[in-house]
């Protein structure tokens, strides 16, 4: 099974910061990667699929890049509503695995 | 609007079974699949399995093989997930999510979650 590793596991940032979260796959997954945002007590929300395609309705400050084994999620200008936990997920092969999550907290 | 509405919270004893429903609306049910994902308290997301609403094909997480069954009822646009022989570590919030029609992909619509508590 493919393992997904996110870094960092958590960090603090301020509104307006540019933040980057990385996700590494244990083997190549082409661009079969999605990013989700989850707020406490809520269901996850799809942000990006196919590594870099923005889901409809998601603000353009979110962007994704990468292919193969290394991927990044960037938030260009952090807003108050962006403080949440972010997960990557590969869907290249079964089982579709999630990373362990990255919690973005307010500094 | 496109939405998935799940059944309510459940409390079960160890060894029992639970069946969670997920009713779809606002889209053609048979044009997509449904994945089930669970989240134990304070933990990350765990993919449980996927079912095609078109032909009923399934793929389950290996650790749940033999205990989980996913089905759909196309007449009511409802997906079901049954988990048997419940253990305390099955305590989690269970989510259904709209997924690819032939294989898992990005899950773009999620249910609100169903809390399942397993306790004696």
mmCIF file of C-alpha atoms in Angstrom:
data_model
loop_
_atom_site.group_PDB
_atom_site.id
_atom_site.type_symbol
_atom_site.label_atom_id
_atom_site.label_comp_id
_atom_site.label_asym_id
_atom_site.label_seq_id
_atom_site.Cartn_x
_atom_site.Cartn_y
_atom_site.Cartn_z
ATOM 1 C CA UNK A 1 0.000 0.000 0.000
ATOM 2 C CA UNK A 2 1.118 3.535 -0.742
ATOM 3 C CA UNK A 3 1.848 5.642 2.338
ATOM 4 C CA UNK A 4 1.285 9.380 2.383
ATOM 5 C CA UNK A 5 3.381 11.543 4.684
ATOM 6 C CA UNK A 6 2.571 15.181 5.337
ATOM 7 C CA UNK A 7 4.832 17.799 6.849
ATOM 8 C CA UNK A 8 4.689 19.538 9.119
ATOM 9 C CA UNK A 9 2.100 17.882 11.363
ATOM 10 C CA UNK A 10 1.128 21.288 12.709
ATOM 11 C CA UNK A 11 2.304 24.867 12.743
ATOM 12 C CA UNK A 12 1.237 28.345 13.729
ATOM 13 C CA UNK A 13 0.778 31.156 11.258
ATOM 14 C CA UNK A 14 -0.700 34.632 11.078
ATOM 15 C CA UNK A 15 -3.430 36.027 8.877
ATOM 16 C CA UNK A 16 -1.855 37.220 5.659
ATOM 17 C CA UNK A 17 0.998 34.707 5.709
ATOM 18 C CA UNK A 18 1.889 32.531 2.758
ATOM 19 C CA UNK A 19 1.901 28.925 3.916
ATOM 20 C CA UNK A 20 2.978 25.682 2.293
ATOM 21 C CA UNK A 21 2.154 22.124 3.289
ATOM 22 C CA UNK A 22 3.989 19.211 1.741
ATOM 23 C CA UNK A 23 2.829 15.679 1.036
ATOM 24 C CA UNK A 24 5.098 12.837 -0.009
ATOM 25 C CA UNK A 25 3.993 9.510 -1.429
ATOM 26 C CA UNK A 26 5.966 6.344 -0.743
ATOM 27 C CA UNK A 27 5.897 5.603 -4.465
ATOM 28 C CA UNK A 28 4.962 7.495 -7.602
ATOM 29 C CA UNK A 29 1.290 8.416 -7.968
ATOM 30 C CA UNK A 30 1.476 10.604 -11.088
ATOM 31 C CA UNK A 31 -0.993 13.444 -10.378
ATOM 32 C CA UNK A 32 -3.642 11.351 -8.631
ATOM 33 C CA UNK A 33 -3.700 13.496 -5.529
ATOM 34 C CA UNK A 34 -6.405 15.464 -3.737
ATOM 35 C CA UNK A 35 -6.278 17.985 -0.906
ATOM 36 C CA UNK A 36 -9.023 18.444 1.698
ATOM 37 C CA UNK A 37 -9.706 20.983 4.416
ATOM 38 C CA UNK A 38 -11.454 19.957 7.622
ATOM 39 C CA UNK A 39 -12.703 22.195 10.396
ATOM 40 C CA UNK A 40 -13.577 20.846 13.857
ATOM 41 C CA UNK A 41 -16.855 18.956 13.915
ATOM 42 C CA UNK A 42 -17.316 19.259 10.155
ATOM 43 C CA UNK A 43 -16.917 16.977 7.167
ATOM 44 C CA UNK A 44 -13.835 17.392 4.988
ATOM 45 C CA UNK A 45 -14.075 19.703 1.991
ATOM 46 C CA UNK A 46 -12.386 19.023 -1.331
ATOM 47 C CA UNK A 47 -10.009 21.834 -2.269
ATOM 48 C CA UNK A 48 -7.870 20.443 -5.080
ATOM 49 C CA UNK A 49 -7.872 17.317 -7.220
ATOM 50 C CA UNK A 50 -5.511 15.995 -9.870
ATOM 51 C CA UNK A 51 -2.738 17.640 -7.808
ATOM 52 C CA UNK A 52 -3.362 21.156 -9.099
ATOM 53 C CA UNK A 53 -6.988 21.563 -10.240
ATOM 54 C CA UNK A 54 -8.982 23.879 -8.012
ATOM 55 C CA UNK A 55 -12.400 22.536 -7.057
ATOM 56 C CA UNK A 56 -15.267 24.788 -8.089
ATOM 57 C CA UNK A 57 -15.995 27.463 -5.507
ATOM 58 C CA UNK A 58 -12.634 27.214 -3.740
ATOM 59 C CA UNK A 59 -10.832 30.567 -3.401
ATOM 60 C CA UNK A 60 -7.917 31.155 -5.743
ATOM 61 C CA UNK A 61 -5.532 31.730 -2.818
ATOM 62 C CA UNK A 62 -5.361 27.926 -2.631
ATOM 63 C CA UNK A 63 -3.082 26.193 -5.115
ATOM 64 C CA UNK A 64 -1.538 22.779 -5.522
ATOM 65 C CA UNK A 65 1.508 21.521 -7.348
ATOM 66 C CA UNK A 66 3.652 18.463 -7.833
ATOM 67 C CA UNK A 67 3.608 15.071 -9.473
ATOM 68 C CA UNK A 68 5.173 11.705 -8.884
ATOM 69 C CA UNK A 69 5.981 11.562 -5.185
ATOM 70 C CA UNK A 70 6.206 15.180 -3.969
ATOM 71 C CA UNK A 71 3.304 17.579 -3.698
ATOM 72 C CA UNK A 72 2.549 20.926 -2.100
ATOM 73 C CA UNK A 73 -0.534 22.843 -1.048
ATOM 74 C CA UNK A 74 -0.010 26.594 -0.856
ATOM 75 C CA UNK A 75 -2.260 29.213 0.657
ATOM 76 C CA UNK A 76 -1.056 32.519 -0.728
ATOM 77 C CA UNK A 77 -2.576 34.837 1.879
ATOM 78 C CA UNK A 78 -3.927 33.074 4.934
ATOM 79 C CA UNK A 79 -7.406 34.150 5.999
ATOM 80 C CA UNK A 80 -9.080 33.584 9.365
ATOM 81 C CA UNK A 81 -11.377 30.953 7.873
ATOM 82 C CA UNK A 82 -8.364 28.926 6.667
ATOM 83 C CA UNK A 83 -7.323 27.802 10.144
ATOM 84 C CA UNK A 84 -8.121 24.117 9.892
ATOM 85 C CA UNK A 85 -6.575 20.703 9.319
ATOM 86 C CA UNK A 86 -5.506 19.772 5.812
ATOM 87 C CA UNK A 87 -5.222 16.263 4.390
ATOM 88 C CA UNK A 88 -3.728 14.949 1.183
ATOM 89 C CA UNK A 89 -5.068 11.750 -0.386
ATOM 90 C CA UNK A 90 -3.748 9.581 -3.189
ATOM 91 C CA UNK A 91 -6.151 7.814 -5.504
ATOM 92 C CA UNK A 92 -3.591 6.274 -7.845
ATOM 93 C CA UNK A 93 -4.053 2.791 -6.450
ATOM 94 C CA UNK A 94 -5.976 0.869 -3.813
ATOM 95 C CA UNK A 95 -6.317 1.586 -1.021
ATOM 96 C CA UNK A 96 -6.758 5.335 -1.486
ATOM 97 C CA UNK A 97 -4.734 6.600 1.459
ATOM 98 C CA UNK A 98 -4.789 9.870 3.356
ATOM 99 C CA UNK A 99 -1.875 11.666 4.889
ATOM 100 C CA UNK A 100 -1.929 12.074 8.666
ATOM 101 C CA UNK A 101 -3.046 15.701 8.411
ATOM 102 C CA UNK A 102 -1.508 19.127 8.973
ATOM 103 C CA UNK A 103 -3.137 21.426 11.513
ATOM 104 C CA UNK A 104 -2.785 25.139 10.810
ATOM 105 C CA UNK A 105 -3.211 27.154 13.994
ATOM 106 C CA UNK A 106 -3.382 30.844 14.748
ATOM 107 C CA UNK A 107 -0.118 32.396 15.947
ATOM 108 C CA UNK B 1 -28.511 21.301 -4.459
ATOM 109 C CA UNK B 2 -26.226 18.307 -4.447
ATOM 110 C CA UNK B 3 -26.163 16.737 -1.028
ATOM 111 C CA UNK B 4 -25.689 13.553 0.932
ATOM 112 C CA UNK B 5 -27.724 13.124 4.106
ATOM 113 C CA UNK B 6 -26.701 10.422 6.551
ATOM 114 C CA UNK B 7 -28.648 8.596 9.222
ATOM 115 C CA UNK B 8 -28.399 9.501 12.869
ATOM 116 C CA UNK B 9 -25.998 8.610 15.631
ATOM 117 C CA UNK B 10 -25.792 5.031 16.877
ATOM 118 C CA UNK B 11 -24.684 3.438 20.124
ATOM 119 C CA UNK B 12 -23.836 -0.244 19.888
ATOM 120 C CA UNK B 13 -22.431 -2.944 22.124
ATOM 121 C CA UNK B 14 -19.270 -4.839 21.192
ATOM 122 C CA UNK B 15 -20.054 -7.651 18.801
ATOM 123 C CA UNK B 16 -23.141 -5.966 17.365
ATOM 124 C CA UNK B 17 -23.622 -4.595 13.841
ATOM 125 C CA UNK B 18 -24.415 -1.131 12.580
ATOM 126 C CA UNK B 19 -25.868 -0.009 9.257
ATOM 127 C CA UNK B 20 -25.449 3.616 8.216
ATOM 128 C CA UNK B 21 -27.419 5.118 5.349
ATOM 129 C CA UNK B 22 -26.483 7.938 2.998
ATOM 130 C CA UNK B 23 -29.247 9.451 0.856
ATOM 131 C CA UNK B 24 -28.178 11.352 -2.235
ATOM 132 C CA UNK B 25 -30.076 14.157 -3.928
ATOM 133 C CA UNK B 26 -29.482 16.793 -6.562
ATOM 134 C CA UNK B 27 -27.546 14.605 -8.993
ATOM 135 C CA UNK B 28 -27.820 11.389 -10.989
ATOM 136 C CA UNK B 29 -26.979 8.795 -8.358
ATOM 137 C CA UNK B 30 -25.844 6.103 -10.767
ATOM 138 C CA UNK B 31 -23.308 8.380 -12.452
ATOM 139 C CA UNK B 32 -21.003 8.331 -9.437
ATOM 140 C CA UNK B 33 -19.592 6.091 -6.766
ATOM 141 C CA UNK B 34 -19.737 6.455 -3.006
ATOM 142 C CA UNK B 35 -16.763 6.139 -0.705
ATOM 143 C CA UNK B 36 -16.971 5.644 3.035
ATOM 144 C CA UNK B 37 -14.405 7.276 5.299
ATOM 145 C CA UNK B 38 -14.203 7.152 9.075
ATOM 146 C CA UNK B 39 -12.484 9.265 11.683
ATOM 147 C CA UNK B 40 -11.816 8.027 15.202
ATOM 148 C CA UNK B 41 -11.872 10.659 17.954
ATOM 149 C CA UNK B 42 -8.914 13.025 17.563
ATOM 150 C CA UNK B 43 -7.518 10.999 14.675
ATOM 151 C CA UNK B 44 -7.125 11.372 10.920
ATOM 152 C CA UNK B 45 -9.206 10.125 8.025
ATOM 153 C CA UNK B 46 -9.367 6.428 7.180
ATOM 154 C CA UNK B 47 -10.732 5.188 3.850
ATOM 155 C CA UNK B 48 -13.036 2.216 4.356
ATOM 156 C CA UNK B 49 -14.164 1.338 0.875
ATOM 157 C CA UNK B 50 -15.914 2.381 -2.311
ATOM 158 C CA UNK B 51 -18.999 1.250 -4.210
ATOM 159 C CA UNK B 52 -20.087 2.053 -7.728
ATOM 160 C CA UNK B 53 -23.683 3.241 -7.731
ATOM 161 C CA UNK B 54 -23.815 2.253 -11.398
ATOM 162 C CA UNK B 55 -23.120 -1.482 -11.102
ATOM 163 C CA UNK B 56 -22.559 -2.193 -7.409
ATOM 164 C CA UNK B 57 -18.860 -3.019 -7.764
ATOM 165 C CA UNK B 58 -17.050 -2.650 -4.472
ATOM 166 C CA UNK B 59 -13.541 -2.358 -3.107
ATOM 167 C CA UNK B 60 -12.916 -2.562 0.634
ATOM 168 C CA UNK B 61 -9.998 -1.701 2.857
ATOM 169 C CA UNK B 62 -8.136 -4.898 3.613
ATOM 170 C CA UNK B 63 -8.351 -4.425 7.381
ATOM 171 C CA UNK B 64 -12.169 -4.385 7.166
ATOM 172 C CA UNK B 65 -12.589 -7.261 4.712
ATOM 173 C CA UNK B 66 -15.118 -9.723 6.035
ATOM 174 C CA UNK B 67 -16.697 -7.220 8.454
ATOM 175 C CA UNK B 68 -17.946 -4.518 6.093
ATOM 176 C CA UNK B 69 -20.551 -4.559 3.340
ATOM 177 C CA UNK B 70 -21.445 -1.603 1.153
ATOM 178 C CA UNK B 71 -24.610 -1.578 -0.911
ATOM 179 C CA UNK B 72 -26.791 0.836 -2.827
ATOM 180 C CA UNK B 73 -30.506 1.134 -3.535
ATOM 181 C CA UNK B 74 -30.832 2.990 -6.826
ATOM 182 C CA UNK B 75 -34.619 3.280 -6.428
ATOM 183 C CA UNK B 76 -34.105 5.598 -3.471
ATOM 184 C CA UNK B 77 -30.600 6.932 -4.333
ATOM 185 C CA UNK B 78 -29.328 5.635 -1.024
ATOM 186 C CA UNK B 79 -26.029 4.014 -0.130
ATOM 187 C CA UNK B 80 -25.535 1.823 2.920
ATOM 188 C CA UNK B 81 -22.522 0.738 4.926
ATOM 189 C CA UNK B 82 -22.868 -2.171 7.340
ATOM 190 C CA UNK B 83 -20.093 -2.973 9.812
ATOM 191 C CA UNK B 84 -20.323 -6.177 11.820
ATOM 192 C CA UNK B 85 -18.610 -7.581 14.915
ATOM 193 C CA UNK B 86 -18.108 -4.090 16.273
ATOM 194 C CA UNK B 87 -15.197 -3.379 18.583
ATOM 195 C CA UNK B 88 -14.390 -0.384 20.731
ATOM 196 C CA UNK B 89 -11.876 0.856 18.162
ATOM 197 C CA UNK B 90 -14.703 1.138 15.600
ATOM 198 C CA UNK B 91 -15.943 4.139 17.582
ATOM 199 C CA UNK B 92 -15.715 6.948 15.054
ATOM 200 C CA UNK B 93 -17.550 9.414 12.877
ATOM 201 C CA UNK B 94 -18.466 7.704 9.619
ATOM 202 C CA UNK B 95 -18.743 9.772 6.438
ATOM 203 C CA UNK B 96 -20.063 8.951 3.008
ATOM 204 C CA UNK B 97 -18.711 10.942 0.073
ATOM 205 C CA UNK B 98 -19.469 11.165 -3.636
ATOM 206 C CA UNK B 99 -16.607 9.678 -5.599
ATOM 207 C CA UNK B 100 -15.644 8.479 -9.043
ATOM 208 C CA UNK B 101 -18.014 6.264 -10.984
ATOM 209 C CA UNK B 102 -15.504 3.564 -11.913
ATOM 210 C CA UNK B 103 -12.793 4.066 -9.312
ATOM 211 C CA UNK B 104 -12.105 6.342 -6.346
ATOM 212 C CA UNK B 105 -11.008 9.865 -7.202
ATOM 213 C CA UNK B 106 -11.446 13.180 -5.433
ATOM 214 C CA UNK B 107 -14.432 13.107 -3.079
ATOM 215 C CA UNK B 108 -16.341 16.267 -3.883
ATOM 216 C CA UNK B 109 -19.526 16.018 -1.825
ATOM 217 C CA UNK B 110 -19.638 14.717 1.746
ATOM 218 C CA UNK B 111 -22.368 13.701 4.119
ATOM 219 C CA UNK B 112 -22.619 15.343 7.513
ATOM 220 C CA UNK B 113 -21.189 12.319 9.308
ATOM 221 C CA UNK B 114 -22.698 9.675 11.573
ATOM 222 C CA UNK B 115 -21.247 9.092 15.023
ATOM 223 C CA UNK B 116 -21.027 5.424 15.953
ATOM 224 C CA UNK B 117 -20.136 4.669 19.550
ATOM 225 C CA UNK B 118 -19.229 1.130 20.547
ATOM 226 C CA UNK B 119 -19.415 0.630 24.275
ATOM 227 C CA UNK B 120 -20.481 -2.040 26.708
#
